[in-house]
mmCIF file with all atom_site columns, C-alpha atoms in Angstrom:
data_model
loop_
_atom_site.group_PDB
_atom_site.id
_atom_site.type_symbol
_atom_site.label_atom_id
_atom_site.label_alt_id
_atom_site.label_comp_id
_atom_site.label_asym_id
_atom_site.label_entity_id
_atom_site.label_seq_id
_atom_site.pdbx_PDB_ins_code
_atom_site.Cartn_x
_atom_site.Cartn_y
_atom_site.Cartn_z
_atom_site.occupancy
_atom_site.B_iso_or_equiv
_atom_site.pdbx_formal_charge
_atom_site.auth_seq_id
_atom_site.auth_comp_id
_atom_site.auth_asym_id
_atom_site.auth_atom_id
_atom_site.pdbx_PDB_model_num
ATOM 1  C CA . UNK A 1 1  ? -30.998 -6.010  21.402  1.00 0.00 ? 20  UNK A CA 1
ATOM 2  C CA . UNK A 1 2  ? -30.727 -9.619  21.736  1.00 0.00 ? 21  UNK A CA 1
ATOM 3  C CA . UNK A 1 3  ? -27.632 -12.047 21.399  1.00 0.00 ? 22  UNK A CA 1
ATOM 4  C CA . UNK A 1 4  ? -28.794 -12.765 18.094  1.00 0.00 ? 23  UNK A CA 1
ATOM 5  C CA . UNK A 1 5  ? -28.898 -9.411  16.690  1.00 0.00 ? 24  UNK A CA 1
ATOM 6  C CA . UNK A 1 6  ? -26.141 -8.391  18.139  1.00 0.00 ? 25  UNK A CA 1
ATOM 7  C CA . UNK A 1 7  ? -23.765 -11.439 16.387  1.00 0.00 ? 26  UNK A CA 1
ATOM 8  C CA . UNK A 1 8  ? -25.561 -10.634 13.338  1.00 0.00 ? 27  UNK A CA 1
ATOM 9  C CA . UNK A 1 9  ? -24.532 -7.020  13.573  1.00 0.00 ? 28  UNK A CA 1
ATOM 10 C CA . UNK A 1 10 ? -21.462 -7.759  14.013  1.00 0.00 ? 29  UNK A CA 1
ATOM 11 C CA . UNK A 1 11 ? -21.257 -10.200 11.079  1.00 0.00 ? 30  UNK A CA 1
ATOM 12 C CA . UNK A 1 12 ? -22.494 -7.834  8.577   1.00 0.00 ? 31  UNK A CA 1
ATOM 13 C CA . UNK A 1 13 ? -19.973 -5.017  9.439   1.00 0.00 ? 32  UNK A CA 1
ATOM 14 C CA . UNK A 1 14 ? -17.226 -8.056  9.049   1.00 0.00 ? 33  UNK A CA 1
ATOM 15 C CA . UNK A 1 15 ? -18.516 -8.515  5.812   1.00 0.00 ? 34  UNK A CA 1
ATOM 16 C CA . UNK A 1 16 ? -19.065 -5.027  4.858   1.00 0.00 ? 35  UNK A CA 1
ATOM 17 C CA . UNK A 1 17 ? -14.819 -4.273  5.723   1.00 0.00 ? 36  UNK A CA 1
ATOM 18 C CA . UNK A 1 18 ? -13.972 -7.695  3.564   1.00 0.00 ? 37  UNK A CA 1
ATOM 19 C CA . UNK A 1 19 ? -15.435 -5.990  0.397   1.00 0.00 ? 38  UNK A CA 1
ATOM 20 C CA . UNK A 1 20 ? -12.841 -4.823  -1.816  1.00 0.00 ? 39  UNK A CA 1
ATOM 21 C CA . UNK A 1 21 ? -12.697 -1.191  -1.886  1.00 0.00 ? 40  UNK A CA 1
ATOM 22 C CA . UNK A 1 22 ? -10.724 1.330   -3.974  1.00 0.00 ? 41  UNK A CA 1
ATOM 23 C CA . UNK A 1 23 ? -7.386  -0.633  -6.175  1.00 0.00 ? 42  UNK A CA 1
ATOM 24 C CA . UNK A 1 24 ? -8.189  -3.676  -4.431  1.00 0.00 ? 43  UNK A CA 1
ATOM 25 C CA . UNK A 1 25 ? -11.579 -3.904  -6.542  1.00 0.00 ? 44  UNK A CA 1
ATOM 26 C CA . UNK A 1 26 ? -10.731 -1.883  -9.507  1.00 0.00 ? 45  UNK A CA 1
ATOM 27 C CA . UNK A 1 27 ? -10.604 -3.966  -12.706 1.00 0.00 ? 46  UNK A CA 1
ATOM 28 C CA . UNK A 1 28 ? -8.858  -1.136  -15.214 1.00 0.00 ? 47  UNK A CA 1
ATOM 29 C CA . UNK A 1 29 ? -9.518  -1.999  -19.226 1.00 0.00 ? 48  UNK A CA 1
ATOM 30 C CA . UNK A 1 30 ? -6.667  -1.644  -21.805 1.00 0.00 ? 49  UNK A CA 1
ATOM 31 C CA . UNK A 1 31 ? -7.496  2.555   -21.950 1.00 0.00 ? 50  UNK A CA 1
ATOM 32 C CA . UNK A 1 32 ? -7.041  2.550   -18.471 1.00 0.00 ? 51  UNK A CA 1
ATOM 33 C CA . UNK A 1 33 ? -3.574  0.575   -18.374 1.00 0.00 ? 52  UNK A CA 1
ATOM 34 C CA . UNK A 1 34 ? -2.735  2.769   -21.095 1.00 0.00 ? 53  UNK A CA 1
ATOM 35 C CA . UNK A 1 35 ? -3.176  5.942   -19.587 1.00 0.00 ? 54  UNK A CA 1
ATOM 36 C CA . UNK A 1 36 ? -1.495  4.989   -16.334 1.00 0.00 ? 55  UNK A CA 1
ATOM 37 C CA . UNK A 1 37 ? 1.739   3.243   -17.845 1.00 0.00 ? 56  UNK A CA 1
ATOM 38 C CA . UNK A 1 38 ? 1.313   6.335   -20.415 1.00 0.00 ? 57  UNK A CA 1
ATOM 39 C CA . UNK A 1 39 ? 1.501   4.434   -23.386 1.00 0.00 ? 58  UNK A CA 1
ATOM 40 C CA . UNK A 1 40 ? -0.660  3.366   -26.524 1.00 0.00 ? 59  UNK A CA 1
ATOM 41 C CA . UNK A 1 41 ? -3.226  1.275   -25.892 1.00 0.00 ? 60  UNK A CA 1
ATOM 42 C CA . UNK A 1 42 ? -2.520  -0.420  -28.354 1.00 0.00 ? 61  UNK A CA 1
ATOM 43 C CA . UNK A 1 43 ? 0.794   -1.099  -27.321 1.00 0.00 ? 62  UNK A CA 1
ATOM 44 C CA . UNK A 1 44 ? -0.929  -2.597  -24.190 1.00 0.00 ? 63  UNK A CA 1
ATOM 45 C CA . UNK A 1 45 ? -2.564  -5.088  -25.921 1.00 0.00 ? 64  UNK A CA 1
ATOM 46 C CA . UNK A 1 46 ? 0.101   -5.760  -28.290 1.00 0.00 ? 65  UNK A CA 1
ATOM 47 C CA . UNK A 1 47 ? 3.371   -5.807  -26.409 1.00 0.00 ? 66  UNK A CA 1
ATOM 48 C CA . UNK A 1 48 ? 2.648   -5.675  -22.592 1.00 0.00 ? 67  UNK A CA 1
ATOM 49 C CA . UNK A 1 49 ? -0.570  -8.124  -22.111 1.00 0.00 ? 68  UNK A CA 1
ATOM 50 C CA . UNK A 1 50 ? 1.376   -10.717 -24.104 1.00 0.00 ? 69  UNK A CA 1
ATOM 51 C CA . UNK A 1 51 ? 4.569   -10.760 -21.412 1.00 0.00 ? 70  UNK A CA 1
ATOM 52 C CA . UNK A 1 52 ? 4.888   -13.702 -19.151 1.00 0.00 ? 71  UNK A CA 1
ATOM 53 C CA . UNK A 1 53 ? 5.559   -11.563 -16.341 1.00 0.00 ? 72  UNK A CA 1
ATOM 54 C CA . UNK A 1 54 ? 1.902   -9.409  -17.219 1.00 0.00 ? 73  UNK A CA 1
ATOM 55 C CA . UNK A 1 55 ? -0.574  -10.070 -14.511 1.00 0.00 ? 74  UNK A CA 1
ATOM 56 C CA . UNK A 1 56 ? -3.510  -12.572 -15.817 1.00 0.00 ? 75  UNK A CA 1
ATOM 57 C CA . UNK A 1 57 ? -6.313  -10.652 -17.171 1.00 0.00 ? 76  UNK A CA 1
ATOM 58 C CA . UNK A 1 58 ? -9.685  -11.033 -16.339 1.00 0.00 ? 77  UNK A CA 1
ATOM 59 C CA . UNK A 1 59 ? -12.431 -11.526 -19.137 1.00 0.00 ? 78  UNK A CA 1
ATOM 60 C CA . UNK A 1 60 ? -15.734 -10.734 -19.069 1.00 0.00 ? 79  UNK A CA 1
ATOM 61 C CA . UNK A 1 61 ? -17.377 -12.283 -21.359 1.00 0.00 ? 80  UNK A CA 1
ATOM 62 C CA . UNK A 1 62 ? -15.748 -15.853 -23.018 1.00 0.00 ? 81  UNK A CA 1
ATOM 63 C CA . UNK A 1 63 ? -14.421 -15.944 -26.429 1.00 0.00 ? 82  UNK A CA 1
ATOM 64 C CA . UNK A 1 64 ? -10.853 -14.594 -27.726 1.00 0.00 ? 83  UNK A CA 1
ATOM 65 C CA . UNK A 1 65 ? -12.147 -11.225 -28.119 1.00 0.00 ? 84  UNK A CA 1
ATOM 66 C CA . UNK A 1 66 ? -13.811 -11.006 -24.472 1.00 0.00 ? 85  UNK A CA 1
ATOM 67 C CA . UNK A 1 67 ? -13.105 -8.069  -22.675 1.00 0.00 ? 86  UNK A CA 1
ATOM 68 C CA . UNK A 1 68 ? -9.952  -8.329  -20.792 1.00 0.00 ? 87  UNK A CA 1
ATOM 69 C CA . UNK A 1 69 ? -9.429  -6.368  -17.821 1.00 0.00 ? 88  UNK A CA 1
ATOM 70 C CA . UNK A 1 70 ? -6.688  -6.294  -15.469 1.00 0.00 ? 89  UNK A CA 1
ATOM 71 C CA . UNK A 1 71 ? -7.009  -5.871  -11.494 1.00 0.00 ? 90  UNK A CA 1
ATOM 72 C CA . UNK A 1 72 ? -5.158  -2.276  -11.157 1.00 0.00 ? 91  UNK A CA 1
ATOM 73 C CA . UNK A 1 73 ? -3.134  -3.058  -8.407  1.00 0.00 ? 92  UNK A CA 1
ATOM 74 C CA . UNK A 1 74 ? -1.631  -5.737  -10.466 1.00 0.00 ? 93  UNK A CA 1
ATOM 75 C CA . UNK A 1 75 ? -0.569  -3.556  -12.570 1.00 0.00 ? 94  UNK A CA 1
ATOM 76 C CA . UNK A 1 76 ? 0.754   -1.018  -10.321 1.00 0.00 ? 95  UNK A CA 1
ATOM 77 C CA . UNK A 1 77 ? 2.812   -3.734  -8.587  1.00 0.00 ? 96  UNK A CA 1
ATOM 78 C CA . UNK A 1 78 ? 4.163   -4.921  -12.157 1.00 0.00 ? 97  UNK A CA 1
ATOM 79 C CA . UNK A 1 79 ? 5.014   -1.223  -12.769 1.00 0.00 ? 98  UNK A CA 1
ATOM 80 C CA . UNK A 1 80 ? 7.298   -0.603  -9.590  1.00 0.00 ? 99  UNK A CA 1
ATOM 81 C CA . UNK A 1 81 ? 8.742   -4.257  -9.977  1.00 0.00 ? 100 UNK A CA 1
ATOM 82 C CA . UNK A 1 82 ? 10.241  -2.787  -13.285 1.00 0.00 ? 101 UNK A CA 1
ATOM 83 C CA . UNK A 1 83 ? 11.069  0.277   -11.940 1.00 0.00 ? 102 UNK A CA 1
ATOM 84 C CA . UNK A 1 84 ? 12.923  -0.898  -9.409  1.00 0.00 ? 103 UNK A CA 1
ATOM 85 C CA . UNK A 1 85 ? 14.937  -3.565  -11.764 1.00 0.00 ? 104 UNK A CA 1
ATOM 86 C CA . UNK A 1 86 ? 15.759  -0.640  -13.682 1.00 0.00 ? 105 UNK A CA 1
ATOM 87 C CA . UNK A 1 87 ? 17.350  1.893   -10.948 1.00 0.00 ? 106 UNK A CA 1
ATOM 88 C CA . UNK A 1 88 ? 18.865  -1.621  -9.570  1.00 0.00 ? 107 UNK A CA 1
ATOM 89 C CA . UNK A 1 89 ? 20.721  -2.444  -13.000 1.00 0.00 ? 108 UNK A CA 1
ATOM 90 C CA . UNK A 1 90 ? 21.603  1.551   -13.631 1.00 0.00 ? 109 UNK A CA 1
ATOM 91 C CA . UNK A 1 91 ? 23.191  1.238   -10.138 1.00 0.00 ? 110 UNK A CA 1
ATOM 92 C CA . UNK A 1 92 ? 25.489  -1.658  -11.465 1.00 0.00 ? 111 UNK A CA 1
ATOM 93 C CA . UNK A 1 93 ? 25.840  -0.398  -14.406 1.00 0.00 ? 112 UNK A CA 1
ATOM 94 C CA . UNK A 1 94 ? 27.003  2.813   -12.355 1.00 0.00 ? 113 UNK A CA 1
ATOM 95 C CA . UNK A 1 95 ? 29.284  1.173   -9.877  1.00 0.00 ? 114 UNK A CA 1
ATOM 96 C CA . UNK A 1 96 ? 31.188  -1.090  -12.887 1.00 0.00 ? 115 UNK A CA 1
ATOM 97 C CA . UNK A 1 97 ? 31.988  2.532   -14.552 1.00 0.00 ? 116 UNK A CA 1
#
């Protein structure tokens, strides 16, 4: 094997681990959202993808009605960000008892 092969080995396996695998690369519609936040979908669509704090969806296709999707490790991080305001405002609510 030459230099030259070898680098470009080497390159293409660098390039092969930068792909998104896994959460990193899943785009999750408003169904999926739905059925991990285990809610409505259309309360998704109505309520949560309308909240400043709501990751930026992604759309597919242009147009107001394009299909949004969200990158699900957005949403997971949104989820435990609320989750942890919550048990972090019980817990003062707690200690001023």
């Amino acid at each position: 094997m030459t230099t030259d092969q070898l680098l470009a080995d080497i390159l293409a396996e660098l390039r092969r681990q930068r792909t998104p695998t896994g959460l990193d690369a899943a785009l999750w519609d408003a169904d999926d959202v739905a059925a991990y936040l285990r809610v409505e979908r259309r309360y998704v669509l109505e309520r949560l993808a309308i909240r400043t704090d709501w990751p930026k969806a992604i759309r597919l296709t242009d147009g107001p009605k394009g299909s949004a999707r969200w990158r699900a490790r957005e949403i997971i991080h949104w989820a435990q960000r609320r989750q942890e305001r919550a048990s972090q405002a019980r817990a003062g609510h707690d200690e001023a008892a």
